[in-house]
CSV table of C-alpha atoms in Angstrom, one decimal:
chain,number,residue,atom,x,y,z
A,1,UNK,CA,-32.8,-4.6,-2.8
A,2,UNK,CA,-31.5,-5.7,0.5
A,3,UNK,CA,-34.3,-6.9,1.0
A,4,UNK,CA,-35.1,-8.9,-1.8
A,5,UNK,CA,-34.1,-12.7,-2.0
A,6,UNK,CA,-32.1,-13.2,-5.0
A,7,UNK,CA,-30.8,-16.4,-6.9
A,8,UNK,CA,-27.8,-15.0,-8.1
A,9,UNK,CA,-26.0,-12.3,-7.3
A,10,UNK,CA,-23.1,-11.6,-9.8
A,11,UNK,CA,-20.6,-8.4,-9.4
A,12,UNK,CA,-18.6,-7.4,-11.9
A,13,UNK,CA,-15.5,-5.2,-11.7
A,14,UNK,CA,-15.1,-7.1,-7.9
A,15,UNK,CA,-12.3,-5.0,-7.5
A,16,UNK,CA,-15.0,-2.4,-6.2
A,17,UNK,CA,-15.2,-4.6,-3.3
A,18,UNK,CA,-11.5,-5.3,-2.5
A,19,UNK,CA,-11.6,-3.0,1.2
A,20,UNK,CA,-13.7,-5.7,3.3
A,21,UNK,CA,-14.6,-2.6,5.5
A,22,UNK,CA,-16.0,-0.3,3.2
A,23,UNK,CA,-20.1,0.6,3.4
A,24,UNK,CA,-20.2,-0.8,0.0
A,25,UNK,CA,-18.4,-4.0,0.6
A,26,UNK,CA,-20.0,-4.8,3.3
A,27,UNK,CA,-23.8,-3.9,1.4
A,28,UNK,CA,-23.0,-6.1,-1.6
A,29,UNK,CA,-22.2,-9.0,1.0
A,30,UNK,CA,-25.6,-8.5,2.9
A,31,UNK,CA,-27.3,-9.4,-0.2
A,32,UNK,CA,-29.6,-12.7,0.8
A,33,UNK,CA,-29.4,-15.1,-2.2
A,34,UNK,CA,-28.8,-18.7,-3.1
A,35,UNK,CA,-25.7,-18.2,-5.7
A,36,UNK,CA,-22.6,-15.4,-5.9
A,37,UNK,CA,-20.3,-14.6,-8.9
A,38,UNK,CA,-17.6,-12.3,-9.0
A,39,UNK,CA,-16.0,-11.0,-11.9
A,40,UNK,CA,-12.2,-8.7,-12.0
A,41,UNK,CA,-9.4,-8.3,-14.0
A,42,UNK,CA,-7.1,-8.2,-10.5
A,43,UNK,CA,-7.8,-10.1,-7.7
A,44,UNK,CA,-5.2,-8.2,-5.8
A,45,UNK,CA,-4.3,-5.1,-6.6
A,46,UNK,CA,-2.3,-3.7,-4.0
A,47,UNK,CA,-2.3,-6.8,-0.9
A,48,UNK,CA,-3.3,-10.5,-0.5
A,49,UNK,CA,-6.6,-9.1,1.6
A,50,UNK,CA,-7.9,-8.0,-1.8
A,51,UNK,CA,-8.5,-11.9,-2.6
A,52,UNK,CA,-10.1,-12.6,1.3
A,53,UNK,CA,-12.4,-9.8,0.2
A,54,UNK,CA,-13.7,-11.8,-2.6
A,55,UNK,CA,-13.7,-14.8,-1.1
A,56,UNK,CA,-15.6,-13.4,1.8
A,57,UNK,CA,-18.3,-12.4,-0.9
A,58,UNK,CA,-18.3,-15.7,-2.8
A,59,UNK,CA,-17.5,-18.4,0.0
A,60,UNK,CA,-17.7,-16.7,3.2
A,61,UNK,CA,-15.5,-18.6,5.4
A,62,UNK,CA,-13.0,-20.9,3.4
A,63,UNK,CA,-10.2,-18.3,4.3
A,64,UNK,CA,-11.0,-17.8,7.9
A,65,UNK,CA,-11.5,-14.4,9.4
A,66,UNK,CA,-9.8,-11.1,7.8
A,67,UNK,CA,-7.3,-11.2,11.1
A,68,UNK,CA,-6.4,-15.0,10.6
A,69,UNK,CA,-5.8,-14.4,6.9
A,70,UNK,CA,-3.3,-11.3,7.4
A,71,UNK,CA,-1.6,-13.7,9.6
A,72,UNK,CA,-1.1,-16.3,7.6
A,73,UNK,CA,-0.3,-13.9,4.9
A,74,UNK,CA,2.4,-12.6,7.1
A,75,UNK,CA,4.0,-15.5,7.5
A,76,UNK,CA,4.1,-16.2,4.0
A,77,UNK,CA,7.7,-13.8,3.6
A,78,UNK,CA,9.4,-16.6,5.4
A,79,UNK,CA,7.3,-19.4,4.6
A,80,UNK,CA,6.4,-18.9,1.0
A,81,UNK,CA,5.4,-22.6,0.5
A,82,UNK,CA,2.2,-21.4,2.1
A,83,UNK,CA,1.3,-19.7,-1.3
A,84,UNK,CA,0.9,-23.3,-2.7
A,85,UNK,CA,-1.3,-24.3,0.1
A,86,UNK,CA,-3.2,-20.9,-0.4
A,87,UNK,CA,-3.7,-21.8,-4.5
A,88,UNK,CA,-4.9,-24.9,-3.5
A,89,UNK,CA,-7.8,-23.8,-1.5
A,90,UNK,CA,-9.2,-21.2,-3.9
A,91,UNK,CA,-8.3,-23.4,-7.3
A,92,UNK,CA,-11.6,-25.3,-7.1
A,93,UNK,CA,-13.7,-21.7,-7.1
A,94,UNK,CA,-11.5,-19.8,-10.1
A,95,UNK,CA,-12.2,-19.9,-13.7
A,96,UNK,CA,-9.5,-18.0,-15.2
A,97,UNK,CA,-9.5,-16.7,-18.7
A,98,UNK,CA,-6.0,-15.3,-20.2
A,99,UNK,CA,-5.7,-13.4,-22.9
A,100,UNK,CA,-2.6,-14.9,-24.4
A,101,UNK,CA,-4.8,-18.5,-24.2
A,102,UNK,CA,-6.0,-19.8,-27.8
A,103,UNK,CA,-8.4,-21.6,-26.7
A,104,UNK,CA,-10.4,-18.6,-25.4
A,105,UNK,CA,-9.3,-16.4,-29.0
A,106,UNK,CA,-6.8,-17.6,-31.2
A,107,UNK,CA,-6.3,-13.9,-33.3
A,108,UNK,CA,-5.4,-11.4,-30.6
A,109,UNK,CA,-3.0,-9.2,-31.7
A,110,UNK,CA,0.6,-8.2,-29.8
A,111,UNK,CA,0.6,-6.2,-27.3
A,112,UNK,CA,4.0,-3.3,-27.4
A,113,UNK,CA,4.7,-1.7,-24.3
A,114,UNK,CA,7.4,0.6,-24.7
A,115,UNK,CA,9.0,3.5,-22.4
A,116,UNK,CA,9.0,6.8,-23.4
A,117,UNK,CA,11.6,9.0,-21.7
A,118,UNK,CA,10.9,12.6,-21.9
A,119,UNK,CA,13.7,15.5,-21.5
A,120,UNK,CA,13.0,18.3,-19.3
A,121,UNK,CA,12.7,22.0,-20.8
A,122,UNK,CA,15.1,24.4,-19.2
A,123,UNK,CA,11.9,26.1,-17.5
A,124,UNK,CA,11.3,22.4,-15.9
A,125,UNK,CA,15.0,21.8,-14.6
A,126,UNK,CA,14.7,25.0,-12.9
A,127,UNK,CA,11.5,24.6,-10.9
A,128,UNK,CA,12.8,20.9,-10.5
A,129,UNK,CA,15.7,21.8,-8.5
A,130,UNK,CA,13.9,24.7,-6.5
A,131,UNK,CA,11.4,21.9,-5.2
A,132,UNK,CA,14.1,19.5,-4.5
A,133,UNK,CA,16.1,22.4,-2.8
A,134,UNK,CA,12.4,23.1,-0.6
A,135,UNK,CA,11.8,19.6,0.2
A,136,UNK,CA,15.2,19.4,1.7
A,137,UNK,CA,14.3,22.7,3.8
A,138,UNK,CA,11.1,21.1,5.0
A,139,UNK,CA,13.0,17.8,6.0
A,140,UNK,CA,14.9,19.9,8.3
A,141,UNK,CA,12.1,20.6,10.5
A,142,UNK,CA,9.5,17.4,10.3
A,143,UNK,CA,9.6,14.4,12.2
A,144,UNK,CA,8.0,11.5,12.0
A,145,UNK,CA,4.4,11.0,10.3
A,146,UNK,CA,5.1,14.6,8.6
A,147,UNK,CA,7.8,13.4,6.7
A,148,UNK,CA,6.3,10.9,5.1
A,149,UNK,CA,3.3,13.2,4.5
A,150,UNK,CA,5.9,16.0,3.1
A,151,UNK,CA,8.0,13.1,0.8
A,152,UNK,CA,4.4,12.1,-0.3
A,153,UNK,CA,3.3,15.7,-1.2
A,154,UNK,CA,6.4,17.1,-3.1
A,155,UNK,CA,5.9,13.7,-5.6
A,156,UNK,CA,2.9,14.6,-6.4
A,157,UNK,CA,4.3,18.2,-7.5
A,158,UNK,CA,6.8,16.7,-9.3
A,159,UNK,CA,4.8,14.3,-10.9
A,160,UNK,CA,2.5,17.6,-11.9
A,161,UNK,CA,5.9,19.4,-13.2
A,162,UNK,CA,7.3,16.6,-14.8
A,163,UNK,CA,3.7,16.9,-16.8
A,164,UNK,CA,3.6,20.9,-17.5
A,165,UNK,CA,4.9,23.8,-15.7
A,166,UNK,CA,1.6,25.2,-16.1
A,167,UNK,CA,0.1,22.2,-14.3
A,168,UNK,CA,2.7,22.7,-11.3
A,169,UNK,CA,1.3,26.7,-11.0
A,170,UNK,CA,-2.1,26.2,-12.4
A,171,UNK,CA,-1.6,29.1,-14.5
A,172,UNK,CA,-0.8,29.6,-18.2
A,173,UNK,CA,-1.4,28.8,-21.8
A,174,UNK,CA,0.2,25.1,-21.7
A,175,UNK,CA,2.7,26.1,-24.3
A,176,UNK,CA,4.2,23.1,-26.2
A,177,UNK,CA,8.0,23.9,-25.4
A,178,UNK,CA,7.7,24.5,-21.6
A,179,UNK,CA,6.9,20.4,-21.3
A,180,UNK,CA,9.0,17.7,-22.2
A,181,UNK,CA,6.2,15.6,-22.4
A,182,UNK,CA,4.7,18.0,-24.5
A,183,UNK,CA,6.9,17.5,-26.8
A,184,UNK,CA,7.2,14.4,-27.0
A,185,UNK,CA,3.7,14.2,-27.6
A,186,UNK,CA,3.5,16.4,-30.2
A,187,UNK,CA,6.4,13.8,-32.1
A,188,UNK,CA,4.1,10.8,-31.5
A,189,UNK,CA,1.1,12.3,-32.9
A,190,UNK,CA,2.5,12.8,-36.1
A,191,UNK,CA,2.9,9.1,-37.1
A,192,UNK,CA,-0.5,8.4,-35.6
A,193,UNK,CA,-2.3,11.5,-37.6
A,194,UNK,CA,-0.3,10.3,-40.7
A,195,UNK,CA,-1.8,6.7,-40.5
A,196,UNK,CA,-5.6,8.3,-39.2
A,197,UNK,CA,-5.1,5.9,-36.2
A,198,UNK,CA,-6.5,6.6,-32.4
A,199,UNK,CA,-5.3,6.8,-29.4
A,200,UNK,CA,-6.0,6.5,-25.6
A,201,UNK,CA,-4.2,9.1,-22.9
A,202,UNK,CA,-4.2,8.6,-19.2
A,203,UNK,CA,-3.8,10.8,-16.7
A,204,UNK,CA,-4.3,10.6,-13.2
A,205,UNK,CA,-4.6,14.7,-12.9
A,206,UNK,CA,-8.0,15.9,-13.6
A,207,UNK,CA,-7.3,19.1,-14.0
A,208,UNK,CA,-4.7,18.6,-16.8
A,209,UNK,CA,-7.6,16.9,-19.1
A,210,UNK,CA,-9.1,19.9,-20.6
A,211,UNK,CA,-5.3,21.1,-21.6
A,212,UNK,CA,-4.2,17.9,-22.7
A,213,UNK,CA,-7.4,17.7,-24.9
A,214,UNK,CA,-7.1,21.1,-26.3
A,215,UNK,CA,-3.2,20.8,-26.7
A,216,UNK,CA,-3.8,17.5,-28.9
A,217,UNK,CA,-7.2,18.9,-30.7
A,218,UNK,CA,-4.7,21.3,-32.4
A,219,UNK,CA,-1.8,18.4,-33.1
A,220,UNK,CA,-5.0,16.5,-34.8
A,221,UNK,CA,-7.2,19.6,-36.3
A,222,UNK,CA,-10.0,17.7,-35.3
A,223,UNK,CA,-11.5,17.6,-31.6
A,224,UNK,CA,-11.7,14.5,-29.3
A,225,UNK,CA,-13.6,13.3,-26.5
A,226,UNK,CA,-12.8,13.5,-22.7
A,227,UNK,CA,-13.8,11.4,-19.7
A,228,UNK,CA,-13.5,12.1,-15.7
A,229,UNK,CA,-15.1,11.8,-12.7
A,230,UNK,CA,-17.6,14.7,-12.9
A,231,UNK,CA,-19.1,13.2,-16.6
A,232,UNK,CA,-22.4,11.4,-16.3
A,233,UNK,CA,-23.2,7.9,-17.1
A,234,UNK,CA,-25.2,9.1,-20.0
A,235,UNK,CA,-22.3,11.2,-21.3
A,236,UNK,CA,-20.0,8.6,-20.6
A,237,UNK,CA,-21.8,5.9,-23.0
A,238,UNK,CA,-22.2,8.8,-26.0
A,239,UNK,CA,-18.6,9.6,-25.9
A,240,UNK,CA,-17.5,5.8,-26.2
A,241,UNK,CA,-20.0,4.9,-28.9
A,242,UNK,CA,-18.7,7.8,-30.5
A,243,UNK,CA,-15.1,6.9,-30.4
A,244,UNK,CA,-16.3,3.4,-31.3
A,245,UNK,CA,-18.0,4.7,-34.5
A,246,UNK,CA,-16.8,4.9,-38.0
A,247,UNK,CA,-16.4,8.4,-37.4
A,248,UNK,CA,-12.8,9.6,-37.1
A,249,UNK,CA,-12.1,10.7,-33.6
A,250,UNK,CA,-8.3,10.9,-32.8
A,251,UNK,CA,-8.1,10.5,-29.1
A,252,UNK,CA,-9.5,10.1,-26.2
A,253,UNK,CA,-8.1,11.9,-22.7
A,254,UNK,CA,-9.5,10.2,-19.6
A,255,UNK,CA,-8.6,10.3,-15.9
A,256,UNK,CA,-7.3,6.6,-15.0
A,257,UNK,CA,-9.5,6.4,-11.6
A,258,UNK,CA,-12.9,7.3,-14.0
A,259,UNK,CA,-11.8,5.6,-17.6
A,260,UNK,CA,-9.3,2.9,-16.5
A,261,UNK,CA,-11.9,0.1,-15.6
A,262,UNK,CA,-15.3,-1.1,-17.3
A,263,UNK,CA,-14.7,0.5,-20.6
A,264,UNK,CA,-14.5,-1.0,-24.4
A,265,UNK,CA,-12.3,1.1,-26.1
A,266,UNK,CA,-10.6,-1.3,-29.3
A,267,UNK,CA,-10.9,2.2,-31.6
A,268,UNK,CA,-7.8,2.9,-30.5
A,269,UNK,CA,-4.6,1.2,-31.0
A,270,UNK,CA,-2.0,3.5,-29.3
A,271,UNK,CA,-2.7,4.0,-25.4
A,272,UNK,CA,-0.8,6.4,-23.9
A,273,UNK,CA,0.1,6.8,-20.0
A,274,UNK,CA,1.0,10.4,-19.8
A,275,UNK,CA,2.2,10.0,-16.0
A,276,UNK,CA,2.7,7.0,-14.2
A,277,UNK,CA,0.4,5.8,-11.7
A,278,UNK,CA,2.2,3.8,-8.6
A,279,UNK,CA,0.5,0.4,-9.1
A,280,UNK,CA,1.1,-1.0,-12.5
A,281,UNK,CA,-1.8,-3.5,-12.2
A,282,UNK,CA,-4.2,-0.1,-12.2
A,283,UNK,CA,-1.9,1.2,-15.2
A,284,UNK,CA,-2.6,-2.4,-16.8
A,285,UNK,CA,-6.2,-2.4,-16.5
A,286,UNK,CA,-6.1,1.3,-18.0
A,287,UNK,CA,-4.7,-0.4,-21.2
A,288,UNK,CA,-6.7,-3.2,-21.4
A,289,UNK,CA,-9.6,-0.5,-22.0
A,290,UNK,CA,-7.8,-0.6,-26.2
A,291,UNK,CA,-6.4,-4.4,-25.1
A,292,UNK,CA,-9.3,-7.0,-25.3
A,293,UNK,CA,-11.4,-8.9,-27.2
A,294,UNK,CA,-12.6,-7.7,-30.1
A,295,UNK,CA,-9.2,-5.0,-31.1
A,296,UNK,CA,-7.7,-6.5,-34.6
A,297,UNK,CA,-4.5,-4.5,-34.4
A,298,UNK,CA,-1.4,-4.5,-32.5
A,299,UNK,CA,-1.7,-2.4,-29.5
A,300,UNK,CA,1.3,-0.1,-28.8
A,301,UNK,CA,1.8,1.1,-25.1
A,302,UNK,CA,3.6,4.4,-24.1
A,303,UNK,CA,4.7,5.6,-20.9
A,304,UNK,CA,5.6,8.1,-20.5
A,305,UNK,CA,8.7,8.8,-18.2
């Protein structure tokens, strides 16, 4: 298709194209044709260079080059006037559409987001403090880059703790009472079974998904669907128009990097974000899956902490 000339070219989910140096940033930019749309839910999602990125696609030029731009951006800590100037330049190219606007629906329901904190078991506590106790070890002997590589690492172990002992050893039955979360779970199903209502769960772990989905097909008496990286395209579109069918599927467990963008989801009405990712703009996008156009009830938002 490169090379093709095209009249439009229109990209959806932009975000794809947020790292200007990626191969696939740069292909979708090499595309020869006369118009360019981009579509996103975040513009920036983790720096101001996420927004040159598009720009670069749409209007190559009006922000200068990726090295003036993180310049300018810099100097926008101690100038922030400069994000005035900034809105001013891209205004003319943006139509924005917000969900909370009447003019673009008038009947969208509320939106509840709501934290819910989650005790350790004993079995959790325990292995808590050993890892706290080995981090403080390792600390003792790393300098520099290491560190914040070794910091980086033992999160990520206590983020998979904090889920399920089981998911911290990668062995076991994933028994309700060895996880907090778990548990807590197990209390919020009740209410949703009671009212035959659906609900969305998030994870960033894929290898908690097929316990997760097991542990709530037995909460439910009645399986689910699951979503990852490794399912296909075809798979993918069976299991949403299945959720999205009269027929009564209780949840849905998907990864938040494969399920949290480009999905209609309005089935459910609880969403649930089992552990917390570290941009909430990726967590928000995750929720909009159940959050758009076209759900009739009041969405209510768990995260899980």
């Amino acid at each position: 298709i490169a090379k093709q000339d095209w009249l439009y070219v229109i990209c959806d989910e932009a975000q794809a194209i947020k790292n200007p140096a990626t191969k696939q940033a740069r292909a979708v930019k090499a595309l020869r044709c006369r118009h360019r749309l981009v579509m996103t839910g975040t513009p920036v999602e983790n720096r101001l260079t996420d927004l040159w990125s598009l720009f670069d696609c749409i209007n190559p030029g009006l922000l200068g080059s990726v090295s003036e731009f993180k310049n300018y951006s810099k100097g926008l800590e101690t100038n922030p006037e400069g994000y005035g100037r900034l809105r001013q330049v891209v205004h003319p190219y943006i139509l924005r559409r917000s969900k909370t606007d009447k003019t673009v629906i008038s009947d969208l329901p509320e939106k509840v987001e709501m934290k819910a904190y989650c005790t350790l078991s004993k079995e959790q506590s325990v292995l808590y403090q050993e890892l706290v106790r080995r981090l403080e070890d390792d600390l003792e002997n790393a300098t520099g880059i290491k560190r914040k590589g070794l910091v980086l690492a033992y999160l990520m172990k206590c983020k998979q703790l904090c889920n399920h002992p089981d998911h911290f050893t990668g062995t076991g039955s994933f028994q309700r009472e060895a996880s907090g979360k778990f548990h807590r779970l197990s209390e919020l199903c009740e209410s949703i079974r009671e009212r035959r209502e659906r609900m969305l769960v998030f994870t960033q772990f894929r290898e908690i998904i097929d316990p997760l989905a097991g542990f709530l097909e037995s909460l439910f008496g009645a399986p689910g669907l699951t979503l990852h990286g490794a399912t296909s395209i075809r798979q993918r579109k069976e299991a949403v128009d299945r959720f999205q069918s009269s027929q009564y599927v209780p949840f849905f467990v998907l990864s938040l990097k494969a399920g949290g963008v480009g999905l209609n989801l309005t089935g459910a009405n609880h969403v649930v974000h089992f552990d917390r990712w570290w941009n909430p703009a990726v967590e928000n996008q995750a929720t909009d899956r159940a959050y758009r156009i076209g759900q009739n009830r009041n969405v209510m938002v768990h995260k899980f902490i």
